[in-house]
Amino acid sequence: MNSAKIPTPINEPVLSYVPGSRERSELKQAIKDLSGRQIEIPIVIGGKEIRTGKTVDAVMPHCHRHVLAKVHQAGPEEVNAAIKAARDAWRDWSNWSLADRAGVFLKAADLLATRWRAMLNAATMLGQSKTAFQAEIDSACEIIDFWRFNTHYAEQLQTVQPISSPGIWNALEYRALEGFVYAISPFNFTAIGANLSSAPAIMGCTVVWKPAATAAYSNYLLFRLMQEAGLPPGVINFVPGPATAISERLIADRHLGGIHFTGSTEVFQALWQQVANNLKNYADYPRLVGETGGKDFIVAHPSADVDALATGIVRGAYEYQGQKCSAASRAYVPASIWPKLQERVLSMLQDARVGDPADFRNFMGAVIDKKAFDKIKNYIDQAKTDPKTKILSGGECDDTDGYFVHPTLIQVEDPMYRTMCEEIFGPVLTLYVYPDKQWKETLDLVDRTSPYALTGAVFAQDRTALNEADAVLRYAAGNFYRNDKPTGAVVGQQPFGGGRASGTNDKAGSMLNLIRWTSARAVKENFVPPRDPWYPFMAEA
Ligand code: NAD
């Protein structure tokens, strides 16, 4: 048993990729290498690669005729095999010491910080259309942080122990969940695939991981990295394939120990419903952890610093094409600062280039696929024809070569217009200008406009206004920002997740999340057990 102490983590520094830097030339080379060849992505179960021959293409969103990989799809047989492999691996893995399990992920973190960095970032840029910076903060820094911080939090959790009393020694044993965990990850962050599969594994669970079809390319390389770091066969099983069929089979299994999900609200609700329908058949109550949609806001007070606000809007709403669950998609601005703000934001958006992320001058790439493109375009087209809305910037959509949507700013007269309320998940921000004297009413409006409560930001230099927003919007966001954009949570600094329709708020990248993957056992040892059953009060007077 390895009982080494886990090193105290610090956040992985974000590399700059400035012209002339070593990381820039390594990344450009990796982009060239990966785009120059097509790979096959197998299913990996119990450490064995399986090719079913039924494949779907992984393409570049910004050049959709370019096929990066053929991804083999799992059918019922592979899903059954994955459950068996996870259960078999559990016997051993759940008995490894935390230090030994952590060793795998700490090694993976160091491999990613060095030799794997350029390749995983390049894969994320090519397959998910991220710029170099967006890839760096996701597929390098955030993953490294998840691994270094989560192992540290798991160690801290083990030190949370009950008190003992004279003659009695008490302990809490943090056992892995008894069943397997089903990890279902979204397309938009490679790091979420890493965290959903590895957080339960760090706690000793074994996992069946179904990546999103549109992120299978980077996710497969990430899986290979974990294998290189020494992840034993079967601890995490990589099972790409048709989501509904895979989920139905896994959720029907008696040994489902938990679901670790990130994605849309409807899908999570459907999964929860399926679990509820099957409740009587489980060996244990499955843990359900889901981080889902958002309709994230920026609300500005008349005292706001207009330059900071404009930058927060542009970065918060449009980076990674607005496809962050935390992306600002509705803004509330007081009439007094609107003319100046409008001028700043429109001028910034004019300079925001959209195109192939391999051209480092671009600020944005393409949206993920045809389905997303059509959905976003539909919202924009409808806004164009509505007499009560104005498209102030953008509105162009072109899917000839890639799924490009230009950063779009819509101004509405009705603060309950549909683009103020519904999650679009694209580079579209809807803005409502309110009369300055209605600051408090506007805060109420922000709170009640959408069913979500993921992220939100307030911009004000007046501290009383900050506190007012803080109080009224207490439950409107699980991650709340003062004078900063609502995106870019950092592991160890801003544990991430929201409530209401945005999920179970189990805070990815914190001890609160890890607690969900352990089933504690209280053990009492009596050093001096009683040797006679009768109590003193029973004696005759
Ligand atoms: P999605 O719900 O379409 O897909 C997420 C995962 O669920 C994918 O692996 C997908 O294959 C799978 N899936 C889809 N339909 C399924 C079904 N019927 N049964 C089982 N699994 C199914 O979401 P997406 O488009 O990949 O990601 C975007 C969504 O994710 C947005 O709503 C966004 O807000 C949300 N998101 C939330 C967070 C957060 O932390 N709250 C983070 C990232 C993304």
XYZ file of C-alpha atoms and ligand atoms in Angstrom:
585
model
C 0.000 0.000 0.000
C 1.392 3.321 -1.062
C 0.707 5.934 1.605
C 2.660 8.829 0.061
C 1.280 12.324 0.603
C -0.318 13.935 -2.425
C 1.525 17.104 -3.457
C -0.241 20.381 -2.736
C -1.584 21.537 -6.103
C -1.234 24.878 -7.807
C -3.015 25.900 -11.010
C -1.270 25.002 -14.231
C 0.050 28.221 -15.832
C -1.730 29.195 -19.066
C 0.797 29.432 -21.892
C 0.563 32.509 -24.088
C 1.221 31.186 -27.627
C 2.622 34.575 -28.611
C 4.500 34.726 -31.930
C 7.984 33.253 -31.558
C 7.112 31.114 -28.512
C 8.053 27.463 -28.365
C 4.510 26.377 -27.485
C 3.196 28.139 -30.569
C 5.498 26.325 -32.963
C 4.826 22.954 -31.254
C 1.083 23.529 -31.483
C 1.233 24.547 -35.163
C 3.248 21.420 -35.899
C 0.747 19.211 -34.046
C -2.150 20.792 -35.972
C -0.329 20.027 -39.206
C 0.400 16.440 -38.198
C -3.096 15.640 -37.021
C -4.837 17.273 -39.988
C -2.591 15.333 -42.348
C -3.910 11.920 -41.369
C -7.165 10.171 -40.634
C -7.377 7.793 -37.698
C -9.713 5.041 -36.582
C -11.151 5.344 -33.104
C -11.989 2.021 -31.471
C -14.178 1.286 -28.478
C -11.917 0.351 -25.555
C -13.308 -2.142 -23.052
C -11.213 -3.796 -20.348
C -8.163 -2.329 -22.084
C -9.002 -4.091 -25.359
C -9.685 -2.196 -28.565
C -12.865 -3.207 -30.360
C -13.763 -2.271 -33.929
C -17.404 -2.935 -34.737
C -17.127 -1.736 -38.327
C -20.117 0.562 -37.786
C -18.511 3.982 -37.813
C -19.441 7.639 -37.792
C -17.166 10.409 -39.007
C -15.500 12.909 -36.710
C -15.115 16.081 -38.789
C -13.708 19.566 -38.386
C -16.646 21.910 -37.673
C -14.859 24.714 -39.552
C -14.231 22.498 -42.596
C -16.837 19.778 -42.446
C -15.668 17.835 -45.479
C -12.424 17.090 -43.602
C -12.789 13.774 -41.776
C -10.402 13.488 -38.846
C -11.447 10.034 -37.710
C -13.789 7.113 -38.199
C -15.348 6.382 -34.821
C -16.481 2.820 -34.155
C -19.897 2.648 -32.551
C -20.795 0.406 -29.661
C -23.863 -1.831 -29.856
C -25.618 -3.829 -27.113
C -22.888 -6.469 -27.025
C -20.148 -3.898 -26.352
C -22.248 -2.159 -23.721
C -22.727 -5.447 -21.872
C -19.003 -6.138 -22.144
C -18.226 -2.674 -20.768
C -20.416 -3.255 -17.712
C -18.691 -6.574 -17.093
C -15.219 -5.065 -17.534
C -16.035 -2.239 -15.122
C -17.340 -4.660 -12.520
C -14.349 -6.968 -12.910
C -11.852 -4.113 -12.596
C -13.677 -2.777 -9.534
C -12.605 -5.664 -7.302
C -8.994 -4.623 -7.568
C -9.171 -0.865 -8.209
C -11.542 -0.103 -5.345
C -8.968 -1.680 -3.028
C -6.001 0.312 -4.308
C -4.781 2.941 -1.874
C -5.774 6.499 -2.720
C -2.093 7.319 -3.232
C -1.774 4.582 -5.858
C -4.896 5.689 -7.700
C -3.786 9.308 -7.466
C -0.406 8.313 -8.887
C -2.065 7.410 -12.190
C -3.756 10.789 -12.519
C -0.812 12.814 -11.236
C 1.338 11.142 -13.860
C -1.329 11.849 -16.488
C -1.287 15.510 -15.423
C 2.460 15.736 -15.871
C 2.349 13.979 -19.237
C -0.298 16.439 -20.362
C 1.674 19.415 -19.060
C 4.611 18.308 -21.213
C 4.664 15.761 -24.030
C 0.916 15.501 -24.675
C 0.035 19.179 -24.406
C 0.390 20.230 -28.030
C -1.346 17.121 -29.361
C -4.394 17.302 -27.110
C -4.766 21.034 -27.706
C -4.450 20.508 -31.461
C -7.087 17.750 -31.362
C -9.461 20.040 -29.441
C -8.875 22.854 -31.925
C -9.471 20.611 -34.927
C -12.366 18.529 -33.658
C -14.236 21.126 -31.575
C -13.135 24.313 -33.382
C -11.457 26.061 -30.458
C -8.829 28.762 -30.790
C -5.364 28.075 -29.376
C -6.189 29.965 -26.178
C -9.574 28.288 -25.700
C -7.964 24.884 -26.208
C -5.120 25.708 -23.816
C -7.454 26.660 -20.936
C -9.600 23.568 -21.572
C -7.667 20.566 -22.824
C -4.409 21.434 -21.098
C -4.832 23.583 -17.975
C -8.275 22.581 -16.763
C -7.635 18.856 -17.146
C -4.287 19.109 -15.373
C -5.973 21.077 -12.595
C -8.813 18.575 -12.281
C -6.334 15.742 -11.786
C -4.009 17.548 -9.391
C -6.746 19.172 -7.300
C -9.195 16.275 -7.188
C -6.569 13.852 -5.907
C -5.663 16.423 -3.253
C -9.331 16.933 -2.290
C -9.810 13.164 -2.054
C -6.927 13.047 0.397
C -8.404 15.911 2.415
C -11.756 14.145 2.508
C -10.132 11.085 4.067
C -8.969 13.225 6.950
C -12.573 14.104 7.817
C -13.042 11.610 10.639
C -15.440 11.272 13.581
C -14.406 11.749 17.191
C -13.574 8.799 19.404
C -14.323 8.344 23.114
C -12.600 6.503 25.962
C -12.177 2.850 24.995
C -13.742 3.454 21.580
C -12.000 4.102 18.294
C -14.186 5.421 15.447
C -13.372 5.758 11.770
C -15.056 6.643 8.488
C -13.971 4.555 5.575
C -14.485 6.233 2.190
C -15.464 3.252 0.073
C -15.999 3.428 -3.682
C -19.613 3.104 -4.780
C -20.466 -0.552 -5.148
C -21.748 -0.353 -8.730
C -20.237 1.170 -11.866
C -20.536 4.866 -12.744
C -21.897 5.927 -16.117
C -20.104 9.095 -17.314
C -21.794 10.992 -20.158
C -19.861 13.988 -21.420
C -20.743 16.936 -23.688
C -18.879 18.212 -26.732
C -17.883 21.611 -25.485
C -15.027 20.908 -23.062
C -12.464 18.167 -23.405
C -11.849 18.770 -19.703
C -15.399 17.754 -18.827
C -14.816 14.344 -20.431
C -11.683 14.038 -18.307
C -13.417 15.058 -15.096
C -16.633 13.078 -15.518
C -14.704 9.869 -16.061
C -11.804 10.412 -13.656
C -13.428 11.976 -10.568
C -15.329 8.756 -9.713
C -12.221 6.715 -10.618
C -10.093 8.736 -8.188
C -12.559 7.707 -5.475
C -12.135 4.034 -6.435
C -15.159 3.607 -8.697
C -14.979 2.075 -12.145
C -16.586 3.796 -15.082
C -18.280 3.359 -18.436
C -17.620 6.583 -20.327
C -19.712 7.640 -23.308
C -18.182 10.713 -24.943
C -20.222 13.095 -27.130
C -19.989 12.086 -30.790
C -18.709 15.553 -31.696
C -15.843 15.383 -29.196
C -14.853 11.758 -29.730
C -11.612 12.760 -31.452
C -9.986 14.686 -28.582
C -11.656 12.446 -26.002
C -10.073 9.340 -27.492
C -6.596 10.890 -27.333
C -7.310 11.911 -23.761
C -8.252 8.325 -22.972
C -5.007 7.096 -24.551
C -3.120 9.546 -22.356
C -4.738 8.096 -19.227
C -3.766 4.620 -20.423
C -0.176 5.736 -20.900
C -0.214 7.090 -17.359
C -0.983 3.589 -16.083
C -4.771 3.439 -15.830
C -5.465 -0.292 -15.374
C -7.722 -2.039 -17.933
C -11.432 -1.726 -17.226
C -11.226 1.134 -14.722
C -12.532 3.535 -17.375
C -14.095 2.001 -20.472
C -14.340 4.198 -23.561
C -17.664 3.542 -25.269
C -18.630 5.899 -28.114
C -21.939 5.163 -29.820
C -25.635 5.942 -30.058
C -26.555 7.799 -26.892
C -30.111 6.637 -26.350
C -29.470 2.939 -26.902
C -26.328 2.918 -24.766
C -28.043 4.789 -21.953
C -31.086 2.542 -21.948
C -28.946 -0.553 -21.516
C -26.700 0.939 -18.841
C -29.525 2.451 -16.840
C -31.407 -0.832 -16.898
C -28.485 -2.574 -15.194
C -28.950 -3.580 -11.566
C -25.419 -2.427 -10.733
C -25.664 1.159 -11.932
C -23.949 3.014 -9.086
C -24.262 6.529 -10.437
C -24.514 8.845 -13.414
C -22.013 11.647 -13.921
C -23.541 13.809 -16.616
C -22.922 17.160 -18.242
C -25.092 18.289 -21.129
C -28.537 19.644 -21.803
C -31.319 19.857 -19.259
C -33.782 17.739 -21.271
C -31.357 14.844 -21.581
C -30.540 14.892 -17.875
C -34.208 14.977 -16.975
C -34.855 12.022 -19.292
C -32.001 10.068 -17.667
C -33.323 10.839 -14.183
C -36.781 9.686 -15.266
C -35.391 6.395 -16.583
C -33.571 5.804 -13.314
C -36.777 6.536 -11.385
C -38.683 4.052 -13.528
C -36.115 1.367 -12.759
C -35.664 2.202 -9.080
C -36.893 -1.079 -7.665
C -34.354 -3.069 -9.656
C -31.168 -1.448 -8.408
C -28.823 -3.001 -5.896
C -28.147 0.479 -4.475
C -29.597 3.970 -4.999
C -27.693 5.391 -8.001
C -26.077 8.791 -7.396
C -27.258 11.293 -9.991
C -24.940 14.198 -10.678
C -25.782 16.463 -13.582
C -24.558 19.850 -14.724
C -26.860 21.124 -17.439
C -27.998 24.176 -19.376
C -27.810 27.853 -18.607
C -29.185 31.241 -19.616
C -26.387 33.233 -18.107
C -26.704 36.948 -17.503
C -24.733 40.132 -17.229
C -26.487 42.941 -15.393
C -24.935 46.386 -15.317
C -25.570 49.193 -12.833
C -25.332 52.860 -13.932
C -22.017 53.029 -12.013
C -20.429 50.264 -14.130
C -16.998 50.751 -15.716
C -18.012 50.760 -19.381
C -14.738 49.404 -20.788
C -14.694 46.510 -18.335
C -18.353 45.837 -19.097
C -17.802 45.884 -22.877
C -14.884 43.469 -22.559
C -16.885 41.219 -20.227
C -19.713 41.158 -22.767
C -17.513 40.372 -25.769
C -15.428 37.702 -24.066
C -18.258 36.352 -21.943
C -20.746 35.982 -24.778
C -18.695 35.095 -27.837
C -15.538 33.197 -26.910
C -15.783 29.627 -28.117
C -18.746 30.772 -30.205
C -20.908 31.125 -27.091
C -20.845 27.350 -26.634
C -19.901 27.445 -22.974
C -22.598 26.514 -20.517
C -21.452 29.640 -18.672
C -21.539 31.988 -21.710
C -23.411 35.259 -21.228
C -26.508 35.154 -23.390
C -28.622 37.971 -21.937
C -27.553 41.410 -20.788
C -29.332 44.219 -18.934
C -27.876 47.673 -19.406
C -29.007 51.033 -17.970
C -30.042 53.645 -20.549
C -27.495 56.194 -19.257
C -24.432 54.138 -20.253
C -25.919 52.377 -23.271
C -24.752 54.819 -26.004
C -21.125 54.625 -24.882
C -21.294 50.859 -24.312
C -22.897 50.264 -27.701
C -20.112 52.115 -29.446
C -17.417 50.077 -27.596
C -19.052 46.687 -28.091
C -19.838 47.247 -31.768
C -16.319 48.393 -32.478
C -14.868 45.309 -30.698
C -17.198 43.000 -32.608
C -16.124 44.559 -35.880
C -12.573 43.445 -35.083
C -13.581 39.926 -34.015
C -12.467 37.616 -36.807
C -14.284 34.343 -37.416
C -12.682 31.406 -39.226
C -10.349 28.418 -39.059
C -8.739 28.306 -35.577
C -5.474 27.179 -37.187
C -5.201 30.810 -38.302
C -4.277 32.310 -34.934
C -5.668 35.739 -35.844
C -9.193 34.391 -35.496
C -11.095 35.129 -32.298
C -13.808 32.555 -33.061
C -14.161 29.272 -34.944
C -17.268 27.438 -36.136
C -20.183 26.090 -34.110
C -20.062 22.384 -33.489
C -22.351 20.805 -36.107
C -25.229 21.200 -38.519
C -27.855 20.695 -35.826
C -26.406 23.512 -33.704
C -25.978 25.737 -36.779
C -29.627 25.286 -37.822
C -30.910 25.907 -34.318
C -28.901 29.117 -33.874
C -29.738 30.368 -37.369
C -33.398 29.784 -36.723
C -33.310 32.046 -33.635
C -31.436 34.728 -35.586
C -33.775 34.536 -38.604
C -36.782 34.913 -36.378
C -35.241 37.910 -34.598
C -34.540 39.520 -37.977
C -38.236 39.512 -38.858
C -39.570 40.616 -35.494
C -40.452 44.347 -35.480
C -39.591 44.630 -31.770
C -36.028 43.365 -32.059
C -32.977 44.877 -33.713
C -29.865 43.010 -34.842
C -27.127 45.463 -33.903
C -24.232 43.323 -35.066
C -23.635 39.998 -36.833
C -26.532 37.867 -37.980
C -24.532 36.247 -40.813
C -24.612 32.455 -40.916
C -22.803 30.416 -43.559
C -22.342 26.655 -43.557
C -20.821 26.228 -47.015
C -17.428 25.080 -45.717
C -17.799 25.210 -41.964
C -20.619 25.999 -39.547
C -19.878 29.685 -39.146
C -22.132 32.044 -37.222
C -20.885 35.597 -36.726
C -21.090 37.141 -33.264
C -24.622 38.438 -33.058
C -26.020 41.134 -30.797
C -29.783 41.485 -30.587
C -31.505 44.358 -28.825
C -35.047 43.725 -27.615
C -37.891 45.911 -26.405
C -39.505 43.010 -24.594
C -37.256 41.589 -21.848
C -39.197 38.332 -22.037
C -38.549 37.884 -25.773
C -37.609 34.244 -26.423
C -33.896 34.867 -26.969
C -33.795 36.452 -23.489
C -35.226 33.269 -21.934
C -34.166 30.179 -23.928
C -30.719 28.596 -24.129
C -29.417 29.044 -27.696
C -25.872 27.779 -27.145
C -24.271 29.892 -29.836
C -22.654 33.300 -30.351
C -25.837 35.264 -29.739
C -26.298 37.821 -26.981
C -29.646 39.494 -26.402
C -29.628 42.833 -24.676
C -32.293 44.837 -22.924
C -31.852 48.501 -22.070
C -33.663 49.459 -18.850
C -34.467 52.899 -17.403
C -31.800 53.744 -14.769
C -34.348 54.247 -12.032
C -35.553 50.648 -12.450
C -32.363 49.005 -11.138
C -34.129 47.023 -8.414
C -37.004 45.958 -10.669
C -34.417 44.847 -13.209
C -32.716 42.607 -10.671
C -36.078 40.938 -10.018
C -36.533 40.576 -13.758
C -33.141 38.885 -14.118
C -34.031 36.444 -11.369
C -37.367 35.343 -12.807
C -36.662 35.375 -16.556
C -35.308 31.867 -17.022
C -35.585 28.509 -15.254
C -31.782 28.157 -15.198
C -29.335 29.260 -12.509
C -25.824 28.548 -13.716
C -23.712 31.704 -13.984
C -24.273 35.438 -13.838
C -22.346 38.662 -13.495
C -22.958 42.105 -12.095
C -20.930 45.156 -13.150
C -21.008 48.134 -10.768
C -18.493 50.392 -9.074
C -20.984 51.300 -6.402
C -20.523 48.709 -3.670
C -24.079 49.023 -2.407
C -25.309 48.111 -5.877
C -23.040 45.052 -5.911
C -24.507 43.951 -2.601
C -28.071 44.552 -3.796
C -27.468 42.395 -6.859
C -25.812 39.776 -4.708
C -28.863 39.555 -2.447
C -31.615 39.555 -5.071
C -29.732 37.120 -7.332
C -28.623 34.772 -4.557
C -30.246 31.732 -6.177
C -30.063 32.926 -9.799
C -26.547 31.564 -10.320
C -24.323 28.875 -8.809
C -21.303 30.862 -10.042
C -21.687 34.583 -9.525
C -19.196 37.203 -10.674
C -18.675 40.775 -9.557
C -17.108 42.961 -12.244
C -15.995 40.008 -14.327
C -17.357 37.934 -17.189
C -19.439 34.920 -16.134
C -17.179 32.369 -17.885
C -13.745 30.907 -17.169
C -14.145 29.193 -13.779
C -10.813 27.820 -12.582
C -10.491 24.525 -10.680
C -9.564 25.180 -7.056
C -10.692 28.806 -7.321
C -14.316 28.869 -8.489
C -15.869 25.392 -8.024
C -18.371 25.088 -10.850
C -22.072 24.291 -11.073
C -25.547 25.740 -10.770
C -28.953 24.994 -9.336
C -32.581 25.190 -10.465
C -32.803 23.736 -14.028
C -29.007 23.978 -14.399
C -28.219 20.855 -12.448
C -27.554 19.255 -9.104
C -24.842 21.826 -8.268
C -22.310 19.262 -7.128
C -19.454 21.645 -7.973
C -17.040 20.078 -10.419
C -13.450 20.352 -9.267
C -14.166 20.345 -5.538
C -14.576 17.988 -2.630
C -18.353 18.411 -2.930
C -18.270 16.494 -6.205
C -16.007 13.740 -4.920
C -18.333 13.120 -1.978
C -20.922 11.864 -4.454
C -18.662 8.981 -5.555
C -18.077 7.501 -2.147
C -20.277 5.477 0.157
C -18.839 5.948 3.599
C -18.734 3.175 6.170
C -18.555 4.056 9.864
C -16.440 1.589 11.801
C -16.482 1.502 15.600
C -13.920 -0.527 17.461
C -14.483 -1.197 21.119
C -11.207 -1.767 22.940
C -12.912 -2.847 26.137
C -16.294 -4.384 25.237
C -18.744 -5.006 28.134
C -18.602 -8.520 29.448
C -21.939 -8.728 31.163
C -25.341 -7.726 29.700
C -26.922 -6.241 32.864
C -26.973 -2.509 33.548
C -26.119 -1.054 36.972
C -29.599 0.508 37.379
C -31.046 -3.005 37.423
C -29.392 -3.749 40.757
C -31.688 -3.982 43.808
C -31.605 -0.901 46.061
P -26.301 17.074 -25.050
O -27.281 16.985 -23.926
O -26.829 17.038 -26.424
O -25.253 15.877 -24.957
C -24.531 15.616 -23.779
C -24.227 14.129 -23.729
O -25.456 13.418 -23.600
C -23.561 13.608 -25.010
O -22.638 12.588 -24.660
C -24.732 13.017 -25.768
O -24.350 11.994 -26.661
C -25.558 12.464 -24.634
N -26.962 12.298 -24.981
C -27.687 12.988 -25.887
N -28.950 12.512 -25.921
C -29.001 11.517 -25.011
C -30.024 10.637 -24.578
N -31.245 10.698 -25.078
N -29.716 9.742 -23.617
C -28.486 9.693 -23.093
N -27.473 10.475 -23.461
C -27.734 11.388 -24.406
O -25.402 18.376 -24.786
P -24.211 18.952 -25.681
O -24.814 19.543 -26.910
O -23.106 17.988 -25.831
O -23.684 20.102 -24.727
C -24.356 21.308 -24.625
C -25.215 21.375 -23.391
O -24.430 21.049 -22.269
C -25.751 22.764 -23.130
O -27.083 22.676 -22.695
C -24.835 23.282 -22.027
O -25.391 24.299 -21.247
C -24.577 22.044 -21.272
N -23.343 22.134 -20.501
C -23.438 22.354 -19.164
C -22.292 22.467 -18.391
C -22.379 22.712 -16.915
O -21.379 22.546 -16.217
N -23.527 23.081 -16.383
C -21.040 22.368 -18.993
C -20.985 22.148 -20.366
C -22.146 22.020 -21.105
